[in-house]
Amino acid sequence: MSKNTNWSLDNAHSEIAFKVKHMMISTVTGHFEDFEATAKTDGDDFKNAEFTFTAKTASINTKNKDRDAHLRSDDFFNSEKFPEMKFVSKSFDGDKLVGDLTIRDITKEVVLDAELNGVAVDPYGQTKAGFEMTGTINRKDFNLTWSAVTEAGSIVVSDKVKMVVDVQFTKQA
């Protein structure tokens, strides 16, 4: 059965963020400022929905210009050569969202915990659906391999990256 309902992202009420341990003692949070997402469903039922996300890697923001420039470099995203990261879903059972995540030139299957916060009609009569999706990836799986160690032997940047995706979709007429 084909998906007959299209949902577009409400960017003003959405965020794609990530958290990385720094020197194993603190957490740095960043987000992408330029991103898009879509969903296709059977009516308002999101089970088995098809999701896509894309983010412009150059739009990364960790509130530190030098760090952001480093993240755009070939040590990490290489935004010039690989301007976009992308996620395309394969399955969604209502709790687990499985799909292919592409960062740089590497695509790997990832599993996100996805919680539908609800479907509601806003004051303008538009139907909205809100999700919170979380998951952890190993950045080295995607060739984000830069590493450094402090004098005391602490790793500067953790290999594990936690993704936190809060998105609100608007049902298209």
mmCIF file of C-alpha atoms in Angstrom:
data_model
loop_
_atom_site.group_PDB
_atom_site.id
_atom_site.type_symbol
_atom_site.label_atom_id
_atom_site.label_comp_id
_atom_site.label_asym_id
_atom_site.label_seq_id
_atom_site.Cartn_x
_atom_site.Cartn_y
_atom_site.Cartn_z
ATOM 1 C CA MET A 1 0.000 0.000 0.000
ATOM 2 C CA SER A 2 1.423 3.373 -0.905
ATOM 3 C CA LYS A 3 1.837 6.131 1.638
ATOM 4 C CA ASN A 4 -0.861 8.699 0.876
ATOM 5 C CA THR A 5 -0.071 11.482 3.351
ATOM 6 C CA ASN A 6 2.929 13.797 3.113
ATOM 7 C CA TRP A 7 4.352 15.672 6.088
ATOM 8 C CA SER A 8 6.886 18.491 5.868
ATOM 9 C CA LEU A 9 9.220 19.726 8.553
ATOM 10 C CA ASP A 10 8.297 22.701 10.719
ATOM 11 C CA ASN A 11 11.857 24.037 11.061
ATOM 12 C CA ALA A 12 10.919 26.646 13.655
ATOM 13 C CA HIS A 13 9.930 23.865 16.050
ATOM 14 C CA SER A 14 12.607 21.307 15.184
ATOM 15 C CA GLU A 15 16.235 20.644 16.015
ATOM 16 C CA ILE A 16 18.860 18.109 14.992
ATOM 17 C CA ALA A 17 21.455 18.030 17.763
ATOM 18 C CA PHE A 18 24.328 15.853 18.869
ATOM 19 C CA LYS A 19 26.260 15.436 22.094
ATOM 20 C CA VAL A 20 29.877 14.328 22.411
ATOM 21 C CA LYS A 21 31.943 13.788 25.535
ATOM 22 C CA HIS A 22 34.954 16.117 25.725
ATOM 23 C CA MET A 23 37.963 14.803 27.660
ATOM 24 C CA MET A 24 35.472 12.324 29.150
ATOM 25 C CA ILE A 25 34.381 14.869 31.762
ATOM 26 C CA SER A 26 32.033 17.250 29.973
ATOM 27 C CA THR A 27 29.586 17.137 27.106
ATOM 28 C CA VAL A 28 29.653 19.400 24.067
ATOM 29 C CA THR A 29 26.337 19.896 22.295
ATOM 30 C CA GLY A 30 26.042 21.012 18.706
ATOM 31 C CA HIS A 31 23.303 21.239 16.149
ATOM 32 C CA PHE A 32 22.807 21.711 12.441
ATOM 33 C CA GLU A 33 21.163 24.987 11.473
ATOM 34 C CA ASP A 34 20.279 24.002 7.890
ATOM 35 C CA PHE A 35 18.277 20.778 7.637
ATOM 36 C CA GLU A 36 15.172 19.269 6.076
ATOM 37 C CA ALA A 37 12.974 16.294 6.808
ATOM 38 C CA THR A 38 9.908 14.648 5.345
ATOM 39 C CA ALA A 39 7.566 11.867 6.360
ATOM 40 C CA LYS A 40 5.087 9.799 4.377
ATOM 41 C CA THR A 41 2.317 7.964 6.199
ATOM 42 C CA ASP A 42 -0.985 6.213 5.759
ATOM 43 C CA GLY A 43 -3.247 8.936 7.105
ATOM 44 C CA ASP A 44 -2.231 9.997 10.625
ATOM 45 C CA ASP A 45 -0.735 6.594 11.462
ATOM 46 C CA PHE A 46 3.050 6.858 11.654
ATOM 47 C CA LYS A 47 3.663 3.124 11.976
ATOM 48 C CA ASN A 48 5.668 2.051 8.915
ATOM 49 C CA ALA A 49 6.076 5.719 7.964
ATOM 50 C CA GLU A 50 8.888 6.642 5.596
ATOM 51 C CA PHE A 51 11.254 9.333 6.928
ATOM 52 C CA THR A 52 14.084 11.250 5.308
ATOM 53 C CA PHE A 53 16.437 13.782 6.924
ATOM 54 C CA THR A 54 19.202 15.821 5.373
ATOM 55 C CA ALA A 55 21.508 18.327 7.041
ATOM 56 C CA LYS A 56 24.109 20.644 5.532
ATOM 57 C CA THR A 57 27.341 19.739 7.310
ATOM 58 C CA ALA A 58 28.684 23.301 6.949
ATOM 59 C CA SER A 59 25.757 24.521 9.084
ATOM 60 C CA ILE A 60 27.186 22.855 12.197
ATOM 61 C CA ASN A 61 27.090 25.055 15.292
ATOM 62 C CA THR A 62 28.718 24.198 18.630
ATOM 63 C CA LYS A 63 28.918 27.842 19.797
ATOM 64 C CA ASN A 64 32.684 27.888 19.157
ATOM 65 C CA LYS A 65 33.951 29.222 15.808
ATOM 66 C CA ASP A 66 37.335 27.443 15.909
ATOM 67 C CA ARG A 67 35.748 24.120 16.821
ATOM 68 C CA ASP A 68 33.081 24.540 14.133
ATOM 69 C CA ALA A 69 35.779 25.239 11.529
ATOM 70 C CA HIS A 70 37.610 22.104 12.668
ATOM 71 C CA LEU A 71 34.411 20.050 12.375
ATOM 72 C CA ARG A 72 33.926 21.313 8.789
ATOM 73 C CA SER A 73 37.492 20.292 7.895
ATOM 74 C CA ASP A 74 38.645 16.943 6.555
ATOM 75 C CA ASP A 75 39.386 15.793 10.133
ATOM 76 C CA PHE A 76 35.633 15.440 10.496
ATOM 77 C CA PHE A 77 32.851 16.222 7.999
ATOM 78 C CA ASN A 78 34.867 17.706 5.104
ATOM 79 C CA SER A 79 31.896 19.946 4.302
ATOM 80 C CA GLU A 80 33.417 21.082 1.022
ATOM 81 C CA LYS A 81 33.587 17.562 -0.440
ATOM 82 C CA PHE A 82 30.602 16.109 1.470
ATOM 83 C CA PRO A 83 28.137 18.991 1.934
ATOM 84 C CA GLU A 84 25.242 16.891 3.189
ATOM 85 C CA MET A 85 24.548 14.116 5.654
ATOM 86 C CA LYS A 86 21.435 12.065 5.049
ATOM 87 C CA PHE A 87 19.154 9.558 6.755
ATOM 88 C CA VAL A 88 16.617 7.430 4.884
ATOM 89 C CA SER A 89 14.353 5.153 6.897
ATOM 90 C CA LYS A 90 13.851 1.464 6.162
ATOM 91 C CA SER A 91 11.313 0.613 8.860
ATOM 92 C CA PHE A 92 9.453 2.149 11.786
ATOM 93 C CA ASP A 93 7.488 -0.031 14.205
ATOM 94 C CA GLY A 94 6.313 2.838 16.397
ATOM 95 C CA ASP A 95 9.326 2.652 18.732
ATOM 96 C CA LYS A 96 12.419 1.873 16.678
ATOM 97 C CA LEU A 97 13.304 3.794 13.536
ATOM 98 C CA VAL A 98 15.756 1.854 11.369
ATOM 99 C CA GLY A 99 17.457 3.484 8.425
ATOM 100 C CA ASP A 100 20.588 4.244 6.474
ATOM 101 C CA LEU A 101 22.707 7.158 7.697
ATOM 102 C CA THR A 102 25.208 8.618 5.248
ATOM 103 C CA ILE A 103 28.027 10.828 6.534
ATOM 104 C CA ARG A 104 30.883 11.674 4.183
ATOM 105 C CA ASP A 105 30.894 8.791 1.676
ATOM 106 C CA ILE A 106 29.929 6.085 4.159
ATOM 107 C CA THR A 107 26.429 4.687 4.637
ATOM 108 C CA LYS A 108 25.593 2.526 7.643
ATOM 109 C CA GLU A 109 22.372 1.243 9.124
ATOM 110 C CA VAL A 110 21.439 2.907 12.404
ATOM 111 C CA VAL A 111 18.601 2.387 14.865
ATOM 112 C CA LEU A 112 16.970 5.344 16.593
ATOM 113 C CA ASP A 113 14.546 5.242 19.486
ATOM 114 C CA ALA A 114 11.606 7.244 18.170
ATOM 115 C CA GLU A 115 8.793 8.499 20.312
ATOM 116 C CA LEU A 116 5.723 10.061 18.769
ATOM 117 C CA ASN A 117 4.833 12.800 21.255
ATOM 118 C CA GLY A 118 1.443 13.175 19.651
ATOM 119 C CA VAL A 119 -0.600 14.585 16.815
ATOM 120 C CA ALA A 120 -2.442 17.873 17.380
ATOM 121 C CA VAL A 121 -4.182 20.617 15.433
ATOM 122 C CA ASP A 122 -2.670 24.072 15.867
ATOM 123 C CA PRO A 123 -4.674 27.352 16.154
ATOM 124 C CA TYR A 124 -4.480 27.752 12.356
ATOM 125 C CA GLY A 125 -6.106 24.378 11.664
ATOM 126 C CA GLN A 126 -2.893 22.636 10.629
ATOM 127 C CA THR A 127 -2.258 19.090 11.819
ATOM 128 C CA LYS A 128 1.135 18.727 13.507
ATOM 129 C CA ALA A 129 3.013 15.660 14.688
ATOM 130 C CA GLY A 130 5.927 15.817 17.115
ATOM 131 C CA PHE A 131 8.715 13.284 17.525
ATOM 132 C CA GLU A 132 11.738 12.836 19.697
ATOM 133 C CA MET A 133 14.361 10.511 18.245
ATOM 134 C CA THR A 134 17.597 9.501 19.930
ATOM 135 C CA GLY A 135 20.433 7.174 19.095
ATOM 136 C CA THR A 136 24.169 6.672 19.424
ATOM 137 C CA ILE A 137 26.664 6.212 16.619
ATOM 138 C CA ASN A 138 30.401 5.640 16.579
ATOM 139 C CA ARG A 139 31.854 8.570 14.643
ATOM 140 C CA LYS A 140 34.805 6.460 13.481
ATOM 141 C CA ASP A 141 32.382 4.226 11.548
ATOM 142 C CA PHE A 142 31.818 7.256 9.296
ATOM 143 C CA ASN A 143 35.492 8.265 8.910
ATOM 144 C CA LEU A 144 35.205 11.105 11.435
ATOM 145 C CA THR A 145 38.500 9.791 12.748
ATOM 146 C CA TRP A 146 40.386 12.764 14.220
ATOM 147 C CA SER A 147 41.735 11.947 17.637
ATOM 148 C CA ALA A 148 43.945 13.489 20.270
ATOM 149 C CA VAL A 149 45.001 12.564 23.763
ATOM 150 C CA THR A 150 45.732 14.915 26.669
ATOM 151 C CA GLU A 151 48.978 14.812 28.645
ATOM 152 C CA ALA A 152 47.182 12.761 31.292
ATOM 153 C CA GLY A 153 46.073 10.230 28.690
ATOM 154 C CA SER A 154 42.428 11.309 28.390
ATOM 155 C CA ILE A 155 40.829 11.069 24.980
ATOM 156 C CA VAL A 156 39.819 14.566 23.851
ATOM 157 C CA VAL A 157 36.763 13.587 21.802
ATOM 158 C CA SER A 158 34.699 10.482 22.484
ATOM 159 C CA ASP A 159 34.084 8.050 19.625
ATOM 160 C CA LYS A 160 30.443 7.803 20.674
ATOM 161 C CA VAL A 161 28.110 10.517 19.450
ATOM 162 C CA LYS A 162 24.583 10.791 20.812
ATOM 163 C CA MET A 163 22.035 12.136 18.352
ATOM 164 C CA VAL A 164 18.959 13.956 19.618
ATOM 165 C CA VAL A 165 16.394 14.809 16.961
ATOM 166 C CA ASP A 166 13.319 16.789 17.980
ATOM 167 C CA VAL A 167 11.073 17.335 15.001
ATOM 168 C CA GLN A 168 7.628 18.669 14.335
ATOM 169 C CA PHE A 169 5.943 17.804 11.064
ATOM 170 C CA THR A 170 3.057 19.587 9.366
ATOM 171 C CA LYS A 171 0.527 17.503 7.451
ATOM 172 C CA GLN A 172 0.254 18.569 3.830
ATOM 173 C CA ALA A 173 -3.228 19.009 2.389
#
